[in-house]
Amino acid sequence: MPTYKNGRAVIDTDGNIMHCHGAGLLEYGGFYYLFGEDRRDRRRVSCYRSKDLVNWEFRNICLTLDSETKRHYVRTDLRLAPKNSGPMTPEEAAAISLQPIGHRGANIERPKVLYCEATGKFVMWMHFENGRDYNAARCAVAVCDTVDGDYVYMGSFNPVGNMSRDCTLFKDDDGTAYFISSARDNADMIVYRLSEDYLTVAEQVKTLWPGQFREAPVVFKEKGKYYMLTSQCTGWAPNQGGWAVAGAMDGRWSSIKPFGNETTFNTQPTAAVKVGGTWVYIGDRWDPSDYLNSTMVYLPIDLENGCAVDWADEVTIEDGRISVSAGDIEDFRIMLPGCSEYLSGDGFNVFTRRLGYADKNLLWLMEEKDGSVLLRHKESGKYLSGDGILTELKDDDRLLWELGDGAEGKLLINRHSGKSMAVFGRRVILADSDDKHFGGFTFVKNY
Ligand code: GLA
């Protein structure tokens, strides 16, 4: 059964780890095509395809720093509009090149592709930065005759003079295409209608939620309504996602309501796809400490209940139907009562820390032993002892814990002393059960 393990690295059909982040999805010719960021070497946009969204076949690096470039008439920025149609001068070529001379080359984020019926071409829109800082805030366009061929880079620009960072594309049923991107240093989300060839902006049609700082837009349509998912702006760190709905792209959009949990299950929106009758949210799970470890998550959206999205370890897609199941994720975080701190360890000491999703030191495993449990610190492989330290496994009842019911969560009662684990300041101590310093811990699955 084609089953997708959320948040795990995907191995493509060649046996390689899939690198396709901030991705956009295009259904074409009986396949799902995924275009996304691949930041290795001079690669920029990778393309994979799949029939089931689970088994992904690598197709091409569609855009690299060495991609062919071609001038592009951008009516929204006169400085980029060529006056003649002759061959480009070296200066013109350098001006639109992905690798402006003298630094490591452009940063390309969130590539999205549409097929343009009017021209028979595939058009990619993306976020362009110069590779040194995030000040360019431009969109860029590339085009290709085939879905997964080598795209020709057409240059970057500020649409209608606006800043343009996180972005997406949406094609309506009548072929009208929209580019949606964060503007004014992410304060506003702007909707642009594209020209008929999808190569440039025809009109700025909407400025959404001014001053509300949204990014990571994803748009889909269901039963005549337009839905937009976005995130807040916290860089690579996850935050609570939001959704909104409208009767028309250029109509009145609702206010933003939350979906998922306070971290959108440690993801940020990147795409949506309809499987059977169900829309599926596709989010990036960024790893800020190692971008290339970032993964992807699929979660079905319950549109009947206000874009409700729940966590699922695994998603199975079969015969055009999607179902969810609990998987083999065993590790969890141990949350302290009444605060957003978690139990952490450094290989010897145990202390508390704020939630950091990429922080592997916050992960624990539970093992059963002699009718009690051992708490194993995943990163170091060591066990929590009643001394408040991590130790190697030994036959010692200080390592054994019993689970009791506390006022706010589970009590961890040490078998050796009969005392309960509590946290005092940032340290772990053992206290009598009626000590006011503890109320129990919450075990939070590592989704
Ligand atoms: C946010 C954006 C990403 C990327 C990072 C960079 O997460 O959504 O596309 O720009 O910030 O910090």
XYZ file of C-alpha atoms and ligand atoms in Angstrom:
459
model
C 0.000 0.000 0.000
C 1.441 3.402 -0.877
C 1.945 4.918 2.548
C 3.614 8.255 3.188
C 5.407 8.681 6.509
C 4.963 12.266 7.564
C 8.073 14.205 8.397
C 10.451 11.423 7.326
C 12.976 11.737 4.523
C 11.561 10.509 1.219
C 13.692 8.106 -0.785
C 13.012 8.518 -4.501
C 12.655 5.613 -6.926
C 16.417 5.807 -7.660
C 17.183 5.282 -3.969
C 18.240 8.875 -3.293
C 16.922 11.286 -0.679
C 14.395 13.599 -2.282
C 15.255 17.293 -2.177
C 12.214 19.290 -3.121
C 11.314 21.960 -0.568
C 8.909 24.884 -0.608
C 7.371 22.842 -3.381
C 4.538 23.420 -5.793
C 2.419 20.657 -7.247
C 1.155 20.391 -10.816
C -1.126 17.656 -12.106
C -0.282 16.911 -15.710
C -0.530 13.906 -18.038
C -1.650 11.511 -15.325
C 1.158 12.432 -12.936
C 1.643 14.687 -9.981
C 4.715 16.823 -10.689
C 6.447 18.354 -7.719
C 8.774 21.334 -8.239
C 10.777 22.471 -5.263
C 13.946 23.949 -3.876
C 17.136 21.961 -4.162
C 19.934 24.086 -2.751
C 22.800 21.700 -3.391
C 25.691 23.074 -5.477
C 24.396 25.020 -8.464
C 21.000 23.343 -8.428
C 18.000 25.505 -7.705
C 14.699 23.869 -8.718
C 14.216 20.107 -8.775
C 11.323 18.170 -10.290
C 9.930 14.782 -9.293
C 6.810 13.002 -10.443
C 4.517 10.428 -8.955
C 1.261 8.647 -9.657
C 0.384 8.202 -5.996
C 2.163 11.057 -4.129
C 4.164 8.399 -2.284
C 6.604 6.949 -4.822
C 8.520 9.841 -6.337
C 10.616 9.569 -9.480
C 13.369 12.137 -9.964
C 12.935 13.873 -13.335
C 15.253 16.842 -13.640
C 16.896 19.842 -12.099
C 14.744 22.287 -14.030
C 16.586 25.403 -12.980
C 20.228 25.831 -12.079
C 22.562 28.778 -11.777
C 23.653 27.860 -15.292
C 20.191 27.771 -16.842
C 19.706 29.456 -20.168
C 18.369 32.996 -19.774
C 16.151 34.975 -22.072
C 14.879 38.515 -21.915
C 11.367 39.032 -20.766
C 9.050 41.973 -21.258
C 7.880 42.930 -17.793
C 5.356 45.707 -18.086
C 5.370 46.263 -14.351
C 8.957 47.402 -14.097
C 10.110 49.616 -16.919
C 13.744 49.260 -16.015
C 13.587 45.608 -16.995
C 11.559 46.097 -20.133
C 13.847 45.766 -23.145
C 13.382 48.448 -25.760
C 14.388 46.314 -28.719
C 14.071 42.708 -29.704
C 17.655 42.112 -30.811
C 20.109 39.835 -29.056
C 20.853 40.677 -25.436
C 23.961 42.617 -24.575
C 26.236 40.942 -21.974
C 25.083 43.631 -19.510
C 21.419 42.749 -20.100
C 22.179 39.055 -19.713
C 24.065 39.690 -16.480
C 21.200 41.842 -15.167
C 18.732 38.978 -15.356
C 21.170 36.148 -14.765
C 20.641 33.835 -11.833
C 24.234 34.372 -10.886
C 25.027 38.058 -10.755
C 28.796 38.348 -10.995
C 30.783 38.342 -7.793
C 28.805 36.172 -5.368
C 27.477 32.691 -4.951
C 24.315 33.143 -6.909
C 20.638 33.609 -6.466
C 18.542 32.059 -3.785
C 15.383 30.612 -5.321
C 12.456 29.789 -3.050
C 8.960 28.341 -3.422
C 8.929 27.558 -7.173
C 5.431 26.885 -8.547
C 4.518 25.808 -12.082
C 1.365 26.139 -14.178
C 0.577 24.881 -17.646
C -0.592 27.676 -19.935
C -3.141 26.360 -22.460
C -2.955 29.605 -24.455
C 0.757 29.152 -25.260
C 1.275 25.439 -24.611
C 4.141 26.308 -22.260
C 4.920 25.532 -18.644
C 5.522 28.657 -16.603
C 7.365 28.749 -13.291
C 7.060 31.599 -10.795
C 9.294 31.784 -7.765
C 10.827 34.002 -5.115
C 14.231 35.442 -6.028
C 16.847 36.738 -3.608
C 20.403 37.659 -4.540
C 22.054 34.989 -2.383
C 23.646 37.526 -0.022
C 20.650 38.936 1.840
C 16.855 39.058 1.691
C 16.583 42.588 0.362
C 15.846 41.950 -3.326
C 12.343 40.657 -2.511
C 11.525 39.877 -6.143
C 9.578 37.318 -8.045
C 11.102 35.568 -11.036
C 9.728 33.688 -14.026
C 11.027 30.739 -16.045
C 9.434 28.910 -18.939
C 9.695 25.540 -20.670
C 8.089 23.646 -23.576
C 7.913 20.437 -21.557
C 6.801 19.929 -18.002
C 10.093 18.657 -16.608
C 12.583 19.996 -19.132
C 15.261 22.632 -18.720
C 13.454 25.859 -17.936
C 14.627 29.120 -19.493
C 15.073 31.802 -16.867
C 13.290 35.046 -17.780
C 14.558 37.279 -14.992
C 13.391 38.679 -11.689
C 11.422 41.800 -10.921
C 9.221 43.551 -8.389
C 5.633 43.013 -9.517
C 3.911 46.379 -9.968
C 6.913 47.717 -8.083
C 6.037 45.737 -4.955
C 8.312 43.666 -2.810
C 7.541 39.993 -3.371
C 8.716 37.145 -1.151
C 6.815 33.932 -0.238
C 4.529 33.147 -3.147
C 2.199 30.745 -4.876
C 0.305 30.327 -8.141
C -3.338 29.473 -8.616
C -5.117 28.635 -11.875
C -8.866 29.047 -11.937
C -11.237 26.757 -13.874
C -11.451 29.244 -16.747
C -7.660 29.343 -17.130
C -7.179 32.689 -15.390
C -3.980 32.478 -13.369
C -3.041 34.357 -10.226
C 0.258 34.979 -8.512
C -0.010 35.595 -4.795
C 2.917 36.900 -2.775
C 3.925 38.595 0.454
C 4.690 42.286 -0.036
C 5.767 45.332 1.991
C 8.286 43.338 4.019
C 5.641 40.616 4.384
C 3.075 42.955 5.970
C 0.579 42.462 3.112
C -0.437 39.519 0.922
C -1.027 40.665 -2.666
C -3.038 38.856 -5.346
C -2.062 39.527 -8.971
C -3.893 38.359 -12.061
C -1.429 37.145 -14.667
C -1.329 37.988 -18.352
C -2.820 35.412 -20.710
C 0.596 33.874 -21.364
C 1.201 33.740 -17.587
C 4.549 35.448 -18.107
C 3.807 38.673 -16.321
C 1.356 40.470 -14.084
C -1.713 41.924 -15.788
C -3.201 43.541 -12.723
C -2.851 43.794 -8.983
C -6.314 42.712 -7.910
C -6.239 42.512 -4.147
C -4.165 43.493 -1.132
C -5.098 41.109 1.641
C -4.853 41.516 5.400
C -2.628 44.620 5.354
C -0.250 44.740 8.259
C -0.967 41.158 9.333
C 2.358 39.687 8.181
C 1.482 36.439 6.441
C 3.681 34.198 4.349
C 3.701 30.714 2.755
C 0.445 31.169 0.767
C -1.373 28.197 -0.756
C -4.634 28.587 -2.706
C -7.174 25.952 -3.752
C -10.777 25.974 -4.868
C -13.608 23.773 -3.704
C -17.294 24.024 -4.569
C -16.899 27.513 -6.001
C -15.071 28.852 -2.958
C -11.445 29.937 -2.838
C -9.375 28.932 0.177
C -6.055 30.375 1.180
C -3.686 28.874 3.728
C -0.875 31.009 5.099
C 1.557 31.052 7.990
C 2.771 33.809 10.241
C 6.279 35.194 9.757
C 8.752 33.448 12.024
C 11.439 32.420 9.528
C 12.205 28.694 9.673
C 10.481 28.300 13.045
C 6.958 26.888 12.865
C 3.890 28.824 13.920
C 0.113 28.543 13.909
C -1.191 28.367 10.333
C -4.258 30.279 9.227
C -6.934 29.866 6.574
C -9.346 32.224 4.876
C -12.085 31.867 2.295
C -13.551 34.010 -0.487
C -16.259 33.762 -3.141
C -13.865 35.101 -5.805
C -10.129 35.674 -6.011
C -10.751 39.401 -6.346
C -13.702 39.290 -3.964
C -13.997 39.808 -0.264
C -11.738 37.483 1.726
C -12.646 36.417 5.234
C -10.460 37.166 8.199
C -7.810 34.566 9.021
C -8.781 31.714 11.301
C -6.361 29.152 12.709
C -5.864 25.639 11.351
C -3.767 22.812 12.791
C -2.159 23.401 16.170
C 0.069 26.193 17.477
C 2.943 25.062 15.232
C 0.783 23.617 12.434
C 2.350 20.345 13.601
C 5.786 21.802 12.983
C 5.103 22.679 9.361
C 4.575 25.647 7.065
C 2.201 25.543 4.062
C 3.653 24.906 0.632
C 0.945 23.224 -1.506
C -2.416 21.473 -1.527
C -3.671 18.593 -3.634
C -7.050 16.962 -4.037
C -7.130 13.193 -3.576
C -10.539 11.744 -4.350
C -12.894 14.151 -2.650
C -10.395 15.299 -0.038
C -8.053 18.250 -0.111
C -4.681 17.455 1.376
C -2.457 20.025 3.021
C 1.232 19.761 2.099
C 3.593 21.476 4.497
C 7.343 21.841 4.791
C 8.902 20.712 8.003
C 12.014 22.859 8.019
C 15.146 21.856 9.833
C 16.780 25.207 10.568
C 19.985 23.525 11.759
C 20.350 21.606 8.502
C 18.135 22.790 5.668
C 18.766 19.611 3.668
C 17.148 17.551 6.436
C 13.854 19.353 5.894
C 10.948 17.064 5.092
C 7.343 17.217 3.967
C 4.052 16.433 5.633
C 0.657 15.513 4.110
C -2.471 15.998 6.194
C -6.086 15.748 4.995
C -8.155 18.916 5.375
C -11.678 18.691 6.731
C -13.390 21.528 4.890
C -16.753 20.766 6.487
C -15.253 21.757 9.807
C -13.533 24.991 8.969
C -10.330 23.698 7.399
C -9.701 21.378 10.326
C -6.352 19.598 10.107
C -5.273 16.933 12.587
C -1.965 15.212 12.985
C -1.450 11.763 11.418
C 1.810 9.790 11.473
C 1.058 8.143 8.164
C -1.108 8.809 5.164
C -2.124 6.049 2.771
C -3.249 6.917 -0.732
C -4.908 4.114 -2.639
C -7.389 4.024 -5.511
C -7.737 7.800 -5.259
C -8.658 7.628 -1.593
C -6.730 8.891 1.362
C -6.703 7.427 4.848
C -4.596 8.129 7.900
C -3.042 5.831 10.465
C -0.797 5.816 13.475
C 2.725 4.887 12.492
C 5.835 3.800 14.278
C 6.788 7.177 15.695
C 7.761 6.300 19.239
C 9.682 9.302 20.416
C 8.043 12.064 22.373
C 8.780 15.267 24.240
C 8.161 15.690 27.944
C 6.383 18.971 28.609
C 6.437 20.606 31.984
C 3.191 21.629 33.591
C 2.030 25.166 33.149
C 4.817 26.424 30.882
C 6.212 25.884 27.432
C 9.385 24.219 28.679
C 10.426 20.666 27.899
C 12.752 18.181 29.483
C 16.105 18.082 27.748
C 19.472 16.466 28.258
C 23.045 16.905 27.094
C 24.329 13.376 27.572
C 24.784 13.766 31.305
C 22.662 16.536 32.794
C 18.919 16.832 32.574
C 17.447 20.314 32.423
C 14.573 22.193 30.837
C 14.436 24.050 27.560
C 12.018 25.966 25.390
C 10.457 24.042 22.555
C 12.686 23.911 19.512
C 11.447 21.466 16.932
C 14.860 20.838 15.448
C 16.278 20.297 18.928
C 16.892 16.556 19.043
C 17.872 16.772 22.699
C 14.203 17.145 23.587
C 13.282 13.664 22.359
C 12.687 10.699 24.642
C 11.706 7.040 24.279
C 9.925 4.838 26.758
C 10.879 1.228 27.431
C 9.185 -1.218 29.745
C 11.135 -3.060 32.396
C 9.993 -5.124 35.362
C 6.500 -3.608 35.287
C 7.924 -0.052 35.305
C 9.268 2.199 32.593
C 12.698 3.410 31.590
C 12.955 6.868 30.043
C 15.598 6.915 27.386
C 17.068 10.134 26.080
C 17.024 9.580 22.334
C 20.026 11.666 21.287
C 22.478 10.280 23.858
C 20.880 6.838 24.211
C 21.184 7.189 28.011
C 18.545 6.720 30.677
C 17.000 9.133 33.125
C 17.998 8.307 36.643
C 16.418 9.340 39.923
C 19.596 11.366 40.555
C 18.384 13.750 37.883
C 21.158 12.730 35.488
C 21.463 10.571 32.363
C 23.308 7.299 32.782
C 24.103 4.113 30.906
C 21.592 1.335 31.397
C 22.319 -0.621 34.541
C 20.386 -2.851 36.853
C 19.394 -0.112 39.216
C 15.899 0.729 40.342
C 16.812 4.423 40.290
C 16.287 4.153 36.524
C 12.786 2.750 36.913
C 9.730 4.969 36.919
C 6.076 4.438 37.546
C 3.428 6.580 35.948
C 0.879 8.167 38.276
C -1.856 10.696 37.765
C -0.975 14.253 38.710
C -3.142 17.360 38.737
C -1.822 18.512 35.331
C -0.360 15.397 33.757
C 1.543 12.203 34.472
C 3.603 11.863 37.616
C 6.933 10.118 37.253
C 7.477 8.234 40.462
C 10.932 6.883 41.035
C 10.900 3.250 42.114
C 13.990 3.582 44.271
C 12.926 6.538 46.416
C 9.161 6.597 45.916
C 9.520 10.310 45.214
C 8.252 12.063 42.124
C 10.184 13.904 39.495
C 9.767 17.658 39.676
C 11.462 20.621 38.119
C 12.904 23.382 40.195
C 14.281 26.295 38.225
C 15.796 24.532 35.248
C 16.897 21.490 37.227
C 15.260 18.147 37.787
C 14.741 17.145 41.413
C 12.854 14.438 43.248
C 10.158 15.663 45.567
C 7.457 14.253 47.764
C 4.221 13.858 45.857
C 2.524 16.659 47.729
C 5.339 19.086 46.977
C 3.967 22.183 45.320
C 6.679 22.224 42.654
C 5.122 19.664 40.389
C 1.806 18.681 38.929
C 2.799 16.077 36.388
C 4.241 16.033 32.880
C 2.599 15.819 29.484
C 4.028 13.368 26.979
C 3.788 14.949 23.550
C 4.263 12.759 20.524
C 7.047 13.863 18.194
C 4.969 14.823 15.220
C 10.135 31.457 5.798
C 9.693 31.333 4.356
C 10.661 30.442 3.626
C 12.054 31.056 3.726
C 12.420 31.236 5.173
C 13.756 31.958 5.284
O 10.075 30.194 6.392
O 8.408 30.809 4.291
O 10.270 30.305 2.279
O 12.049 32.304 3.078
O 11.439 31.990 5.861
O 14.000 32.408 6.582
